[in-house]
PDB file of C-alpha atoms in Angstrom:
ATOM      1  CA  UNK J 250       7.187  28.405  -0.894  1.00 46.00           C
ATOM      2  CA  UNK J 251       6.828  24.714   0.818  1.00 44.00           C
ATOM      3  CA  UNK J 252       3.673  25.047   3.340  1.00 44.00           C
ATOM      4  CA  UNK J 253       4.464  24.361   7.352  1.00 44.00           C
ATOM      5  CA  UNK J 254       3.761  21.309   8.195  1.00 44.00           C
ATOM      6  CA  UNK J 255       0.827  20.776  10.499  1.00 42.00           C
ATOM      7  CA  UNK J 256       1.281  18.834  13.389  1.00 42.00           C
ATOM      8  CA  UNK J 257      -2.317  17.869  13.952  1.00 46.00           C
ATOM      9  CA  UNK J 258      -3.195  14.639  14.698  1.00 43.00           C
ATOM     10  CA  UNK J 259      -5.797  13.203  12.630  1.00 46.00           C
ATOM     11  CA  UNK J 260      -9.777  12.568  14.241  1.00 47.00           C
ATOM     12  CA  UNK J 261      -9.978   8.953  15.732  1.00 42.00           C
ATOM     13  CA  UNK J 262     -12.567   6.731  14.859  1.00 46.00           C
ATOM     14  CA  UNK J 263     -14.375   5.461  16.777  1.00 45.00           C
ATOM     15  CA  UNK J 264     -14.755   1.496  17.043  1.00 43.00           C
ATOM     16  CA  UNK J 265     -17.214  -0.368  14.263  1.00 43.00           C
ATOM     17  CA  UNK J 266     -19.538  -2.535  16.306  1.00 41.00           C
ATOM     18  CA  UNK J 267     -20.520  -5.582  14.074  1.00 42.00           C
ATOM     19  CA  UNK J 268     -23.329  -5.405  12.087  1.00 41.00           C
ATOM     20  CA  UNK J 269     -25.435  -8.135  13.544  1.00 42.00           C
ATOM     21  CA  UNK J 270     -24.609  -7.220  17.139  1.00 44.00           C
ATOM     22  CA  UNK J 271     -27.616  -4.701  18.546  1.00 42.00           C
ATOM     23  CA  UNK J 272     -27.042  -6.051  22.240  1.00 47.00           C
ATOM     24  CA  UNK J 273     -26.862  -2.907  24.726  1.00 47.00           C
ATOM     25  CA  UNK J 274     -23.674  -1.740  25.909  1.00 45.00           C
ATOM     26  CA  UNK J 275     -24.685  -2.560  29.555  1.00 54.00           C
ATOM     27  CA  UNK J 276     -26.599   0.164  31.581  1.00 55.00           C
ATOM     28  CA  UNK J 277     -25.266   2.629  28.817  1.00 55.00           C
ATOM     29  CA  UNK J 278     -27.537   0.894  26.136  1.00 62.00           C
ATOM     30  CA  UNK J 279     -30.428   0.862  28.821  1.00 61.00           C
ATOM     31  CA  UNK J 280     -29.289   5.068  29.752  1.00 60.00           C
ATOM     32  CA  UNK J 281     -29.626   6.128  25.897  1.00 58.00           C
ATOM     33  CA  UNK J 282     -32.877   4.043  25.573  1.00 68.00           C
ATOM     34  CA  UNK J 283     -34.203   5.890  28.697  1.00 60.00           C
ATOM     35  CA  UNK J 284     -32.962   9.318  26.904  1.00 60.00           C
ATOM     36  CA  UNK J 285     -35.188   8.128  23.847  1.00 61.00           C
ATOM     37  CA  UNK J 286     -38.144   7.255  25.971  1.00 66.00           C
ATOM     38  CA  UNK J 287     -38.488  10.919  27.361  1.00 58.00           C
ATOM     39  CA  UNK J 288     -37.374  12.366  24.210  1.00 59.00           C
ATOM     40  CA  UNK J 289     -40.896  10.332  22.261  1.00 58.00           C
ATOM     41  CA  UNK J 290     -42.570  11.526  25.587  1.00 59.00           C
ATOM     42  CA  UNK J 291     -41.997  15.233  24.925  1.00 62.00           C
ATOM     43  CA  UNK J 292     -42.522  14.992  21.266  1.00 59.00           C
ATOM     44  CA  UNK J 293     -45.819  13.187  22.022  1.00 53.00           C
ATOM     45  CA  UNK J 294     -46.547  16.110  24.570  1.00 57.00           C
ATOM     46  CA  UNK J 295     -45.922  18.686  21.531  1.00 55.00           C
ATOM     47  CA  UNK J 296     -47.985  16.449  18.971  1.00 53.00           C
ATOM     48  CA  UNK J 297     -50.886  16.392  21.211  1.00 50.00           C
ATOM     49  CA  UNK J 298     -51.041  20.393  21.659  1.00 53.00           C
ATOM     50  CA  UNK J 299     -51.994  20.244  18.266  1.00 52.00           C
ATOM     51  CA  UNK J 300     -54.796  18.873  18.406  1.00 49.00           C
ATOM     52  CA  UNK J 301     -58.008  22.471  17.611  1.00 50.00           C
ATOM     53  CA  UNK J 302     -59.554  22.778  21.287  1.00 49.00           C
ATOM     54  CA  UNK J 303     -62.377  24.193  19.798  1.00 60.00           C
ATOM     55  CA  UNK J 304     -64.520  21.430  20.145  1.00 79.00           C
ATOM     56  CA  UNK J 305     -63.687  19.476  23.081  1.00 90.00           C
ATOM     57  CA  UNK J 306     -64.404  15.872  24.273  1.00 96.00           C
ATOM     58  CA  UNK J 307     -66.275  15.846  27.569  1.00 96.00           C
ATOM     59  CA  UNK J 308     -65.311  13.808  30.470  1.00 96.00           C
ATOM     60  CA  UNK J 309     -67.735  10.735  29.060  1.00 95.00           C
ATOM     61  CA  UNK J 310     -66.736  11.084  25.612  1.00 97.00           C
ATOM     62  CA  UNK J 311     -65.456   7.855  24.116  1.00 97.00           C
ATOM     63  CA  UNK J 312     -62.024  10.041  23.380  1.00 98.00           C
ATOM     64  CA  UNK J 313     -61.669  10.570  26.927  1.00 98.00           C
ATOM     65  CA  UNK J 314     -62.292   6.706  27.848  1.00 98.00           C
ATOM     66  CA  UNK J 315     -59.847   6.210  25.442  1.00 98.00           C
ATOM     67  CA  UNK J 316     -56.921   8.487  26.234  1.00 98.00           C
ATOM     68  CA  UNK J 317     -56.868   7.266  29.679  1.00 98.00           C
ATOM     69  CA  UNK J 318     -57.596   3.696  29.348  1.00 98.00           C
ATOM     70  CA  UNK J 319     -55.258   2.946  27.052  1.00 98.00           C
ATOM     71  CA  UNK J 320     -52.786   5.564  28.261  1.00 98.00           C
ATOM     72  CA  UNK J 321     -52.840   2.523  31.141  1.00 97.00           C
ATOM     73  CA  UNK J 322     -52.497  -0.094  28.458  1.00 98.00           C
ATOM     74  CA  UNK J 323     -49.252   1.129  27.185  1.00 98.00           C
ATOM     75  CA  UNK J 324     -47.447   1.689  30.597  1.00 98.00           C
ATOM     76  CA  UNK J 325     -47.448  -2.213  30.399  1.00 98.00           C
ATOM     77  CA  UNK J 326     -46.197  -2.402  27.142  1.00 98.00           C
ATOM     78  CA  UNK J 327     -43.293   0.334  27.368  1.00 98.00           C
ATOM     79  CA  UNK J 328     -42.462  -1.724  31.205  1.00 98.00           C
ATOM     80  CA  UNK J 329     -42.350  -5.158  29.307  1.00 98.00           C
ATOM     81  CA  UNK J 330     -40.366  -3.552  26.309  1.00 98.00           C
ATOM     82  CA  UNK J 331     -37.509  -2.041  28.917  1.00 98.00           C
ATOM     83  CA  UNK J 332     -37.310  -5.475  30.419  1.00 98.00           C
ATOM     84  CA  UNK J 333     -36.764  -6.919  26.820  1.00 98.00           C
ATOM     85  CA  UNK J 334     -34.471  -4.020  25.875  1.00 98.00           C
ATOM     86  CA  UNK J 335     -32.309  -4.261  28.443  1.00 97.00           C
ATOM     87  CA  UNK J 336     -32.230  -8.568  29.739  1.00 97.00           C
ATOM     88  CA  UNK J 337     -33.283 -10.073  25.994  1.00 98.00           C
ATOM     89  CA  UNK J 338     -30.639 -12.308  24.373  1.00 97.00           C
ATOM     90  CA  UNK J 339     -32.128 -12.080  20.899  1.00 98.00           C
ATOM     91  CA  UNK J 340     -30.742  -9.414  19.048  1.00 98.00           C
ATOM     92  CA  UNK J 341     -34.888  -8.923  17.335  1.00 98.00           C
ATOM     93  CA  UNK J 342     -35.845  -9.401  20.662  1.00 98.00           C
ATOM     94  CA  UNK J 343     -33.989  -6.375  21.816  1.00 98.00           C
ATOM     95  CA  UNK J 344     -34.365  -4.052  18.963  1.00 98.00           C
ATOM     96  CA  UNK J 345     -38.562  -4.913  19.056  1.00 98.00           C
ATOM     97  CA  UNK J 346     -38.616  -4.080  22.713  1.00 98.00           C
ATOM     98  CA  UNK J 347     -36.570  -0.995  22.462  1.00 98.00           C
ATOM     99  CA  UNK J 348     -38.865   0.199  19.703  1.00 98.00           C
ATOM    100  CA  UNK J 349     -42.277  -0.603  21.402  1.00 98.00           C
ATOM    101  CA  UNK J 350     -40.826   1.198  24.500  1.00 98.00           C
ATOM    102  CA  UNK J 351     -39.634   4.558  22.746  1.00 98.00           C
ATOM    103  CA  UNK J 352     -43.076   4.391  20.493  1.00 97.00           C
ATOM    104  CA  UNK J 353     -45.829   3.945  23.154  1.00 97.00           C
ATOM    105  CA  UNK J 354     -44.472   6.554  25.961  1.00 98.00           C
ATOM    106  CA  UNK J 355     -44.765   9.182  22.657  1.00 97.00           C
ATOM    107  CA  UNK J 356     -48.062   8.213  22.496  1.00 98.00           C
ATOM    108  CA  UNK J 357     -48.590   8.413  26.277  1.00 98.00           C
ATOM    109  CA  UNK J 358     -47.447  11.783  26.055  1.00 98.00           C
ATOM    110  CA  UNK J 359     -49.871  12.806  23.306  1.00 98.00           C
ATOM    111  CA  UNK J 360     -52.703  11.123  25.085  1.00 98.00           C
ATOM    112  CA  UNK J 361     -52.475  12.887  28.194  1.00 98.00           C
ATOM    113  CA  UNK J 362     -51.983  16.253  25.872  1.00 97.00           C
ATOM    114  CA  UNK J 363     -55.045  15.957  24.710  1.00 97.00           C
ATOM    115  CA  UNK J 364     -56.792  15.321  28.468  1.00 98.00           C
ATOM    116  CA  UNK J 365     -54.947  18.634  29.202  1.00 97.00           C
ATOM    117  CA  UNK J 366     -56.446  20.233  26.101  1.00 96.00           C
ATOM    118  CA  UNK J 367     -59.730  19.037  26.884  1.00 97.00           C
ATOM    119  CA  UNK J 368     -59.743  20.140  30.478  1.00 97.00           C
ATOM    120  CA  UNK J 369     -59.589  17.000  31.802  1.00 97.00           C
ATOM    121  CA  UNK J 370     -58.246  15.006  34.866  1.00 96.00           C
ATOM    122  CA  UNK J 371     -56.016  11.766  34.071  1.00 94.00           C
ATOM    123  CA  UNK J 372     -59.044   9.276  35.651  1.00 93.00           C
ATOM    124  CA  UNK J 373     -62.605  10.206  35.010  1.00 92.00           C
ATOM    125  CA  UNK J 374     -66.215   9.420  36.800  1.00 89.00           C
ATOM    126  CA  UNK J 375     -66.761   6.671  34.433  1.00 91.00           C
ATOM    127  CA  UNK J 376     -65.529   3.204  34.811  1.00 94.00           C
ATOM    128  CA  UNK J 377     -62.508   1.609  32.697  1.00 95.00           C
ATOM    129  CA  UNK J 378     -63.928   0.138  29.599  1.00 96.00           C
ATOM    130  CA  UNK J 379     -67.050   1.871  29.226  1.00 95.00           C
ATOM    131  CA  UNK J 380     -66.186   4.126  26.211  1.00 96.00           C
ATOM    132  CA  UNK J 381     -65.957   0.956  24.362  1.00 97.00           C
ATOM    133  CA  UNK J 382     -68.449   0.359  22.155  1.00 94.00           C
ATOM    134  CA  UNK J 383     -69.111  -3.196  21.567  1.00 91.00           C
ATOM    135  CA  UNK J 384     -69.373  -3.569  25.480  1.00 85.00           C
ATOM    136  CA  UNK J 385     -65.868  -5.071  25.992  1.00 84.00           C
ATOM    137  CA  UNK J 386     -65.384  -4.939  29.925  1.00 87.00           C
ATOM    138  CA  UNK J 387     -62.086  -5.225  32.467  1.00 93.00           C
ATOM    139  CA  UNK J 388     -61.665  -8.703  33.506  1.00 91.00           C
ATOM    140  CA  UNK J 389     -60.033  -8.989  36.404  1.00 91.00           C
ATOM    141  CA  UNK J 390     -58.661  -5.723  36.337  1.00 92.00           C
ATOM    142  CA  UNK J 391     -57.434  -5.828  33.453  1.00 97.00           C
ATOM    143  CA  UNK J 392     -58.243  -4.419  30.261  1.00 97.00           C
ATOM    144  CA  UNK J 393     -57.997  -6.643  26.911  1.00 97.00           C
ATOM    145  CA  UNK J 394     -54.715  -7.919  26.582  1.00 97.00           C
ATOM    146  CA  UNK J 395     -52.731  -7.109  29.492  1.00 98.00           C
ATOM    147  CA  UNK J 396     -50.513  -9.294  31.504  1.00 98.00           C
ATOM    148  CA  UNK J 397     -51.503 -10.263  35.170  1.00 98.00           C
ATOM    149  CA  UNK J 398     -49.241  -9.481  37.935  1.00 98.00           C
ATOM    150  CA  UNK J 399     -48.075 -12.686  38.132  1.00 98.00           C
ATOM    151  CA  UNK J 400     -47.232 -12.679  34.543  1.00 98.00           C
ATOM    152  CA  UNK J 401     -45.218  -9.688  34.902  1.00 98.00           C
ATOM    153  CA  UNK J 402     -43.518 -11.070  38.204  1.00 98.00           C
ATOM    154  CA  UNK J 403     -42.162 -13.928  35.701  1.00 98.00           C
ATOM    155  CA  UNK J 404     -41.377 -12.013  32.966  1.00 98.00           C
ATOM    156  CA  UNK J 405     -38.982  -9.223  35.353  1.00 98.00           C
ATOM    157  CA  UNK J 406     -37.069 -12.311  37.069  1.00 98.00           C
ATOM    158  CA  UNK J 407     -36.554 -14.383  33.516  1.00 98.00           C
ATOM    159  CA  UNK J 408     -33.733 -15.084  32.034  1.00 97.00           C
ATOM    160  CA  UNK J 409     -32.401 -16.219  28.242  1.00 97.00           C
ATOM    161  CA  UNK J 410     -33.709 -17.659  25.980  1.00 97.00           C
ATOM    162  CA  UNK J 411     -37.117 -17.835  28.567  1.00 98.00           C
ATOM    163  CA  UNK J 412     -37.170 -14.268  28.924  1.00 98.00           C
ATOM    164  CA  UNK J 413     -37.080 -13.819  24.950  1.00 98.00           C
ATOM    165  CA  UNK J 414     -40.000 -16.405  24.142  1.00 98.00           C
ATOM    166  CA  UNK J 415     -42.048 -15.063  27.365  1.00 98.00           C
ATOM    167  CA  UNK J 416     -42.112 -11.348  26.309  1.00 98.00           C
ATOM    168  CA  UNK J 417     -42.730 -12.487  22.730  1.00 98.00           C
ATOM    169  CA  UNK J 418     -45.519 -14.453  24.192  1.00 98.00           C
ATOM    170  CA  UNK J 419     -47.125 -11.929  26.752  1.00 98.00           C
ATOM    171  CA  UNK J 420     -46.469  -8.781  23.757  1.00 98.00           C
ATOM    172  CA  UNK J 421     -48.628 -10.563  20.827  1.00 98.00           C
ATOM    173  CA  UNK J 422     -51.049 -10.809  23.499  1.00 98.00           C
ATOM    174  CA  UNK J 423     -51.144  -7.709  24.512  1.00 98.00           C
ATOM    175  CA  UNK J 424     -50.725  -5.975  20.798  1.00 98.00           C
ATOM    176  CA  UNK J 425     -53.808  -7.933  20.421  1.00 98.00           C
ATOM    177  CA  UNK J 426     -55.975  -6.442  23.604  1.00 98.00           C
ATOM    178  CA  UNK J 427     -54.351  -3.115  22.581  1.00 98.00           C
ATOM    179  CA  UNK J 428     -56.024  -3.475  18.606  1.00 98.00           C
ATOM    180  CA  UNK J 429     -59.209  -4.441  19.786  1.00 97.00           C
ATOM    181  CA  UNK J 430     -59.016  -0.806  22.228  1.00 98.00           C
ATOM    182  CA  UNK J 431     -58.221   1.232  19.225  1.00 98.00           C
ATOM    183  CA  UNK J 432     -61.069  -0.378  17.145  1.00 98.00           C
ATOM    184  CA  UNK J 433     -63.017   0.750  19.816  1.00 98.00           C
ATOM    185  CA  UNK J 434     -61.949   4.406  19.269  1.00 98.00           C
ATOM    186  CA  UNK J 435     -62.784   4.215  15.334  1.00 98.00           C
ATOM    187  CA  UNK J 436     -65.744   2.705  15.271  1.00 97.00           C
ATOM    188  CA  UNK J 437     -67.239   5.236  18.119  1.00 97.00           C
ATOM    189  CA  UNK J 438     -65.286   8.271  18.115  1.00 97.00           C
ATOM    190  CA  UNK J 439     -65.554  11.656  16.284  1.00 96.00           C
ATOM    191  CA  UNK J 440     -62.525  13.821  17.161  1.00 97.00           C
ATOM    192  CA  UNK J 441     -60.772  13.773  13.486  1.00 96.00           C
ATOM    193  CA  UNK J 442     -57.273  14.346  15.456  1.00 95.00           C
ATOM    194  CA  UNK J 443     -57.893  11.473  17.826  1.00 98.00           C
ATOM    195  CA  UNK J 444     -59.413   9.392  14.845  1.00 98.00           C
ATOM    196  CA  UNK J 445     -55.970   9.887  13.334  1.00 98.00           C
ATOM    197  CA  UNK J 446     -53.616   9.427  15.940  1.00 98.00           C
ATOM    198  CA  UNK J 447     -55.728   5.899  16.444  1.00 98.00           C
ATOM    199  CA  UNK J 448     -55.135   4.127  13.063  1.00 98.00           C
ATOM    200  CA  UNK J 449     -51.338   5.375  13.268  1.00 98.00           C
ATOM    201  CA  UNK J 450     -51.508   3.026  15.959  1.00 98.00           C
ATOM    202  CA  UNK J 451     -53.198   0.536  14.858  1.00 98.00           C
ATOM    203  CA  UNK J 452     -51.185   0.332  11.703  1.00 98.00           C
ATOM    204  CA  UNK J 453     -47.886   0.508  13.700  1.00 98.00           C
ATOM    205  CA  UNK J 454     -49.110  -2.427  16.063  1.00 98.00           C
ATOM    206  CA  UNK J 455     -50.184  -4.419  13.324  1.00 98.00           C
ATOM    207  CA  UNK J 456     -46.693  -4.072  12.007  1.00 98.00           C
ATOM    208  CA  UNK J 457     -45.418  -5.145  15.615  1.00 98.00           C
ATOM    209  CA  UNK J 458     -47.631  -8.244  15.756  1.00 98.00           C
ATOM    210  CA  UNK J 459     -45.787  -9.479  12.404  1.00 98.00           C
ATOM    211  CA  UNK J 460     -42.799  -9.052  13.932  1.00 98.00           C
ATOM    212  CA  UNK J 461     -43.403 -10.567  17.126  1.00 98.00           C
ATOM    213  CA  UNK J 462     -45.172 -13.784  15.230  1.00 98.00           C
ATOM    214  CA  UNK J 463     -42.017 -14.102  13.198  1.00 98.00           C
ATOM    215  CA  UNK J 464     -39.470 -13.957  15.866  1.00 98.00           C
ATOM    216  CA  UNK J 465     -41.315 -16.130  18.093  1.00 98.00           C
ATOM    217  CA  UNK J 466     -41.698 -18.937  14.908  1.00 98.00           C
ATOM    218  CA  UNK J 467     -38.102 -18.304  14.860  1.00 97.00           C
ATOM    219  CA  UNK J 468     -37.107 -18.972  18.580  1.00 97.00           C
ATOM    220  CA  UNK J 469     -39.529 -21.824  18.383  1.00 93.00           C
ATOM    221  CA  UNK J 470     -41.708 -20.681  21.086  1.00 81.00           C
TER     222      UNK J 470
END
């Protein structure tokens, strides 16, 4: 007996992009990179409620001054990697941004977990730095690393090839300052959950910086 023929019509597929093209699909690429950002943020939220409460960091602790300083720290980073992610005309340039965004607002999320654990508030009675302990201070506001205002200003309104080289630029510089912060949390903290947490970091920014260097030899900036 012959079988009925089926009259289905057969899946289409969807179109190949190119290998070497990563550049955003316009605000889509910039909506699915947003999804990703709160997606790392929750997942940071539900890696930091592991962290045992039964020995908790006080409000001075160098794991406090830590969590919230460079909680701080990062909010530039994940800004600068959005404006990469979605205005960069290097395909690396793109791809590094996207990734530094998505990473750092997980580990936002885990920070302020563990402030939440601890019984904490975001900000605490001491000032910004002072957890550190080889006496590194804010200069000008601004913790070790970071990008002025005006920096920032430029880097939002640049354009091209200038808005590739500049993040590349103000990033390295800021992986830098951001190193130096975690060091800080090694060499004085105690907390074997934060202790971990911190050279994941460190590691994974160290990673970044060879990146960055490379990309930026390549654009000749």
């Amino acid at each position: 007996m012959t079988a009925p023929a089926t009259t289905d019509t057969p899946p289409v597929e969807p179109p190949v992009t190119p290998a070497g093209d990563r550049r955003p699909a316009g605000r889509y690429g910039v909506l699915v990179l947003a999804a990703a950002i709160v997606v790392g943020l929750l997942l940071g939220y539900a890696g930091g409620l592991l962290t045992p409460t039964l020995t908790r960091p006080g409000d001075s602790s160098a794991e406090a001054g830590f969590a919230r300083d460079m909680s701080t720290h990062h909010a530039q980073a994940v800004e600068m990697g959005l404006i990469a992610f979605d205005r960069g005309t290097d395909p690396e340039v793109r791809q590094i941004g996207g990734d530094i965004a998505t990473g750092q607002q997980g580990e936002i999320g885990t920070m302020q977990t563990w402030l939440r654990s601890w019984g904490l508030d975001p900000t605490g009675s001491e000032p910004r730095m002072a957890w550190m302990p080889d006496g590194a201070r804010v200069e000008n506001g601004l913790m070790p690393g970071m990008a002025t205002p005006e920096e920032m200003a430029k880097l939002r309104v640049a354009q091209g090839r200038e808005l590739d080289v500049l993040f590349l630029q103000m990033m390295i510089k800021h992986h830098l300052g951001g190193i130096h912060m975690i060091q800080g949390i090694l060499d004085a903290g105690s907390d074997d959950d934060v202790l971990k947490v911190a050279q994941i970091m460190k590691n994974t920014q160290q990673t970044d910086l060879t990146n960055l260097q490379n990309a930026l030899k390549r654009l000749g900036g």
